[in-house]
Short mmCIF file of C-alpha atoms in Angstrom, two decimals:
data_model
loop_
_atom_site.label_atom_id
_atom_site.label_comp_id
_atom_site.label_asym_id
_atom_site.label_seq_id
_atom_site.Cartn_x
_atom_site.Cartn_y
_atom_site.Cartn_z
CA UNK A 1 103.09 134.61 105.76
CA UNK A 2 103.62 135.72 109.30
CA UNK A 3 107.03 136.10 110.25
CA UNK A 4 109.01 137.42 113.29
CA UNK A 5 112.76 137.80 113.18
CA UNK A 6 115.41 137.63 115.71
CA UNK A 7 118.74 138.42 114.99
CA UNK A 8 119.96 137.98 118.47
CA UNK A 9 120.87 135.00 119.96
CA UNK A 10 122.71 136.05 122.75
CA UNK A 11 122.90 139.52 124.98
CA UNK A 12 124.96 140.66 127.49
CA UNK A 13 124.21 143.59 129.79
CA UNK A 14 125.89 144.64 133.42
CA UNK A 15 123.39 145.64 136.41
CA UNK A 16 121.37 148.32 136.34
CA UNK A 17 122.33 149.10 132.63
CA UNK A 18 119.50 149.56 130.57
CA UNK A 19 119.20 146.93 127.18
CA UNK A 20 117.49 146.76 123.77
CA UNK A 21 116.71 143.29 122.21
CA UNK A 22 115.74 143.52 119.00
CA UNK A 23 112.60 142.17 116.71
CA UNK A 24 111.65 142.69 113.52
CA UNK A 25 108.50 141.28 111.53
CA UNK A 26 106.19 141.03 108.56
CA UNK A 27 102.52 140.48 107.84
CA UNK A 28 100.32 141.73 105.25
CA UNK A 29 97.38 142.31 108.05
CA UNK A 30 96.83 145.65 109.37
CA UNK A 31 95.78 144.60 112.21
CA UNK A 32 97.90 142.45 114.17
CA UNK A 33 99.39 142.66 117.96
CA UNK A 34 102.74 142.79 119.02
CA UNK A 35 104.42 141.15 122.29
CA UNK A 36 107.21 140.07 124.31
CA UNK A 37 107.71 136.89 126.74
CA UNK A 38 109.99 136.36 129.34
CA UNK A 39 111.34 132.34 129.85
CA UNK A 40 113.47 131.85 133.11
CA UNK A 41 115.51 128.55 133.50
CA UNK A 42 112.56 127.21 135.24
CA UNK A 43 110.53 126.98 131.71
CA UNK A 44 107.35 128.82 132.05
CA UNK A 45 106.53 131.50 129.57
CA UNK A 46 105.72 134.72 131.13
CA UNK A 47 103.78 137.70 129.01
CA UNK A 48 105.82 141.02 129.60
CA UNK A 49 104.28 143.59 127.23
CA UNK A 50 101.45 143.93 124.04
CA UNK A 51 102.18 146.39 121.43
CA UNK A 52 98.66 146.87 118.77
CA UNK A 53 99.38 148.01 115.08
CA UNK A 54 97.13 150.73 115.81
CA UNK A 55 98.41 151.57 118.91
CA UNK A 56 100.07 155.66 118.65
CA UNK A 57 101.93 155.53 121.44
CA UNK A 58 104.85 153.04 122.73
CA UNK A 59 103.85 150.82 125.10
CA UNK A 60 105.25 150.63 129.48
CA UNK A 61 105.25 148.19 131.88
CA UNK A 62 107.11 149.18 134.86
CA UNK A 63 110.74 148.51 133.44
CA UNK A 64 109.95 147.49 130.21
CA UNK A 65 108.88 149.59 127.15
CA UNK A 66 108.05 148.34 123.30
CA UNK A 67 110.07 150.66 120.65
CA UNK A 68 107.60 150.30 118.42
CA UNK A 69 108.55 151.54 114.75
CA UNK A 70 105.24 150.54 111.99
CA UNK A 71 107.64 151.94 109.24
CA UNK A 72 110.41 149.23 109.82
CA UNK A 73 108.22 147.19 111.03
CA UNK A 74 110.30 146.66 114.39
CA UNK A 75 108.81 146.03 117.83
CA UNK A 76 112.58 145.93 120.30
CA UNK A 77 112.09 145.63 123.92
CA UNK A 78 113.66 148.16 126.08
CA UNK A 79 114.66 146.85 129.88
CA UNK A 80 115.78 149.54 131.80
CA UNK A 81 118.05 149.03 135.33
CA UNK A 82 118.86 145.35 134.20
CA UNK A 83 118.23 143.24 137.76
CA UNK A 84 120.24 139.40 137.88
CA UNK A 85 116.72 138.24 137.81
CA UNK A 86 116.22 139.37 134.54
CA UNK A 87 118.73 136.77 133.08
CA UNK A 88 116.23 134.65 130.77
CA UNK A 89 115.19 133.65 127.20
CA UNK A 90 112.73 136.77 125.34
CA UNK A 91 110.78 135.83 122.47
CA UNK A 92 109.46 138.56 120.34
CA UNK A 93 105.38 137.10 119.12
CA UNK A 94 102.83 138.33 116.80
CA UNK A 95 99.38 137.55 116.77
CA UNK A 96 98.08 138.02 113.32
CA UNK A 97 94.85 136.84 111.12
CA UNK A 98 96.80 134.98 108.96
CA UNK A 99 95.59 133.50 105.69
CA UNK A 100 92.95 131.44 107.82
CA UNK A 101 91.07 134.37 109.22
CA UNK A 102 91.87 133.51 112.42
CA UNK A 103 94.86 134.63 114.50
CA UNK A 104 97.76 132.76 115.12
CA UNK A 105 100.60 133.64 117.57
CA UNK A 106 103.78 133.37 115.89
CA UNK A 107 107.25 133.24 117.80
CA UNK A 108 110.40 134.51 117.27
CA UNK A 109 113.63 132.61 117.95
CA UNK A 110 114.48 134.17 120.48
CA UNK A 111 117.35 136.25 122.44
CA UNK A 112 119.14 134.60 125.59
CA UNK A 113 119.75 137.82 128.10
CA UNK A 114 122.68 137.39 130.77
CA UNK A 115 122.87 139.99 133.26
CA UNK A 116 125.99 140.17 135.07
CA UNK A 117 126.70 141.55 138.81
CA UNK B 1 91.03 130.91 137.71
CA UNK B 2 94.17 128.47 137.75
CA UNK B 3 95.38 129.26 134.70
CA UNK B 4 96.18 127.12 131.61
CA UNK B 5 96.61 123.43 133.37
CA UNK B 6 98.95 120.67 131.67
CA UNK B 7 99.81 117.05 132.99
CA UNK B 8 101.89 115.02 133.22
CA UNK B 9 104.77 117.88 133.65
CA UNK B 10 107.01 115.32 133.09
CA UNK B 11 106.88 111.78 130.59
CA UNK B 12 109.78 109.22 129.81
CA UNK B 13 108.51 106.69 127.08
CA UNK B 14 109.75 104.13 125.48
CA UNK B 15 110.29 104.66 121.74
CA UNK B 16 107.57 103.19 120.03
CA UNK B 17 105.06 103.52 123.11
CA UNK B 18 102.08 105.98 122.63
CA UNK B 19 101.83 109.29 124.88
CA UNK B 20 99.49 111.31 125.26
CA UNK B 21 99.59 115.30 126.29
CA UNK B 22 96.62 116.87 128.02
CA UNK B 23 95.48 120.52 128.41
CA UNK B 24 92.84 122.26 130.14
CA UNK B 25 92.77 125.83 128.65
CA UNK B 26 91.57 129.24 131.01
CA UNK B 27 87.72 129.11 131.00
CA UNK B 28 86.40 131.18 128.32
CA UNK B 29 89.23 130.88 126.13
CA UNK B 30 88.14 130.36 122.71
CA UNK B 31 91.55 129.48 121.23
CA UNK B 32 94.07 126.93 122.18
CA UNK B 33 97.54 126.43 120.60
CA UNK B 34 99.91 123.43 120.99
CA UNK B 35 103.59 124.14 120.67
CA UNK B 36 106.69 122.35 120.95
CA UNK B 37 109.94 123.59 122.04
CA UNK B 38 113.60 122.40 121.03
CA UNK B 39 117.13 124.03 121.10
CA UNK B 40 117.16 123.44 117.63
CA UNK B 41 114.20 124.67 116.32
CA UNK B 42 112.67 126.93 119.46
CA UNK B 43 109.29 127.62 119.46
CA UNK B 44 107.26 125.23 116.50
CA UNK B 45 103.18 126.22 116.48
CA UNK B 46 102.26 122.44 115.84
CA UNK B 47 98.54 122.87 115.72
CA UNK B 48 95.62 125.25 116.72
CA UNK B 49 92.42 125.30 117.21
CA UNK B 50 89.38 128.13 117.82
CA UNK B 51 85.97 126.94 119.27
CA UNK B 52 87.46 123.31 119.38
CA UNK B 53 87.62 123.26 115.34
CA UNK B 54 91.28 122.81 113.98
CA UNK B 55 92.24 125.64 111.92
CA UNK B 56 95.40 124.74 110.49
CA UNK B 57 97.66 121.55 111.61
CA UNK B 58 100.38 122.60 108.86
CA UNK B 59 102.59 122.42 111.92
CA UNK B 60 101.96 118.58 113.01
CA UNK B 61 105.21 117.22 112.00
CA UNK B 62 104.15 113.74 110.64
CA UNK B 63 101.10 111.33 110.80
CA UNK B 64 102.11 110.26 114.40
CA UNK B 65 101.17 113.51 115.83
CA UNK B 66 97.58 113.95 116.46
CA UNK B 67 95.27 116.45 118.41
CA UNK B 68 91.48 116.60 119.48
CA UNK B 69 89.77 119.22 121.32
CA UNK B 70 86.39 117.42 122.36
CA UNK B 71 84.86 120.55 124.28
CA UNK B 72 86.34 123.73 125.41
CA UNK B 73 87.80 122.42 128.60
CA UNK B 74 89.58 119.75 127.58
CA UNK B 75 92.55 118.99 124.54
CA UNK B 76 94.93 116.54 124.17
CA UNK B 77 98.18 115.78 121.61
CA UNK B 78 99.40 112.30 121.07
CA UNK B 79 102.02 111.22 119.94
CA UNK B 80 101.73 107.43 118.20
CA UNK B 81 104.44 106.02 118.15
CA UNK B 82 106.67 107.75 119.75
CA UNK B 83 110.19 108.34 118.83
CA UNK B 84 114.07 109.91 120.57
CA UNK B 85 113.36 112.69 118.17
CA UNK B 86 110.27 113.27 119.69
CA UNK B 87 111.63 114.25 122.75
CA UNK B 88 110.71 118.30 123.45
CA UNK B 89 108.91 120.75 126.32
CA UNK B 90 105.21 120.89 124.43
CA UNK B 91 103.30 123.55 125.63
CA UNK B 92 99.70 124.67 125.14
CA UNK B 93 98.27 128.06 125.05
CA UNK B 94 95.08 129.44 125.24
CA UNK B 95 93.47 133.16 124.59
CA UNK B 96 90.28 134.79 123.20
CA UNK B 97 90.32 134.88 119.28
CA UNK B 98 91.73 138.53 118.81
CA UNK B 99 94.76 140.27 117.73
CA UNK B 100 95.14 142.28 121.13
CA UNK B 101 95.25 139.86 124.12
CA UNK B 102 98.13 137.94 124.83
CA UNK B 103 97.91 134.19 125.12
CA UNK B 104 98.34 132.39 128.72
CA UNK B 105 100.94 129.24 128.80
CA UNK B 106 101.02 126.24 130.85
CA UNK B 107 103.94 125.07 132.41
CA UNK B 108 104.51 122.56 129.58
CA UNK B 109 105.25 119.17 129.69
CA UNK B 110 108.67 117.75 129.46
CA UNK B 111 108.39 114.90 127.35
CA UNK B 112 111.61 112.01 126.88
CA UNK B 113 111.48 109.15 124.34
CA UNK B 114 114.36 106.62 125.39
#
């Protein structure tokens, strides 16, 4: 079964310091997709960044970057030059074929980030 | 394209009264996921569905919950009858079936059962 693990509820990070939140998973599917959303207080779900199993390289978006290690199977987001804004919820997902055949998006708990002045 | 559309945003039942969630995925979409979101729990995959078929409603907590997806514009999720512990953010989600795009969100909908 699809799984994504995360093991921390809570983060705390000053300004412009850079900070790691970490994710773990497991599937049995090699092929499977990796990816990180942002929730503010105001509730929507925003997409940040996609990591693919096949994918060689780590992936970037602007401030964000996917540590991506197949071995451990760990996918931790990397925010450098924390801003106040980023202050939110971050849920690690996984889309992955499942048993089914078809892909299902499976969440993590999820890590509440507090960025201080 | 507007983007995955939910309504109400916001529903305060009665417990016992019947409520029902509606969802207009992105246009071309050909999955659509209903979740439900709770402090407690977080983020529950309740049921899902590709080309408007149900693939697996392991998530539906109990015989009130129910979900259709009559064409590929339109689902909805009720909830009959509705209880307290009902009371969540449910959100739907849409995407094309494959491992490497992410799924869009609506803005959920805030439901309370009094």
């Amino acid at each position: 079964a699809q799984k994504i693990t995360q093991t921390q509820p809570g983060m705390f990070v000053q300004e412009k310091e850079a900070v790691t939140l970490d994710c773990t998973y497991d599937t049995s599917d090699p092929s499977y997709g990796l990816f990180w959303y942002k929730q503010p207080s105001s509730g929507e779900m925003i997409f940040l960044i996609y990591q693919g199993s096949y994918d060689q390289q780590n992936a970037t978006e602007g401030r964000y970057s996917l540590n991506f290690q197949k071995a451990r199977k760990s996918a931790n987001l990397v925010i450098s030059a924390s801003q106040l804004g980023d202050s939110a919820m971050y849920f690690c997902a996984m889309f992955s074929p499942g048993n089914s055949g078809y892909s299902t998006l499976t969440f993590g708990k999820g890590t509440m980030l507090l960025v201080s002045p | 394209d507007a983007g995955v559309i939910q309504s109400p945003r916001h529903e305060v039942t009665e417990m016992g009264q019947e409520v029902t969630l509606r969802c207009k995925p992105i246009s071309g979409h050909n999955s659509l996921f209903w979740y439900r979101q709770t402090m407690m729990r977080g983020l529950e995959l309740l049921i899902y569905f590709n080309n408007n078929v149900p693939i697996d409603d392991s998530g539906m907590p109990e015989d009130r919950f129910s979900a259709k997806m009559p064409n590929a514009s339109f689902s909805t999720l009720k909830i009959q009858p509705s209880e307290p512990r009902d009371s969540a953010v449910y959100f739907c989600a849409s995407s094309f079936q494959t491992v490497n795009t992410e799924a869009f969100f609506g803005q959920g909908t805030r439901l309370t059962v009094v």
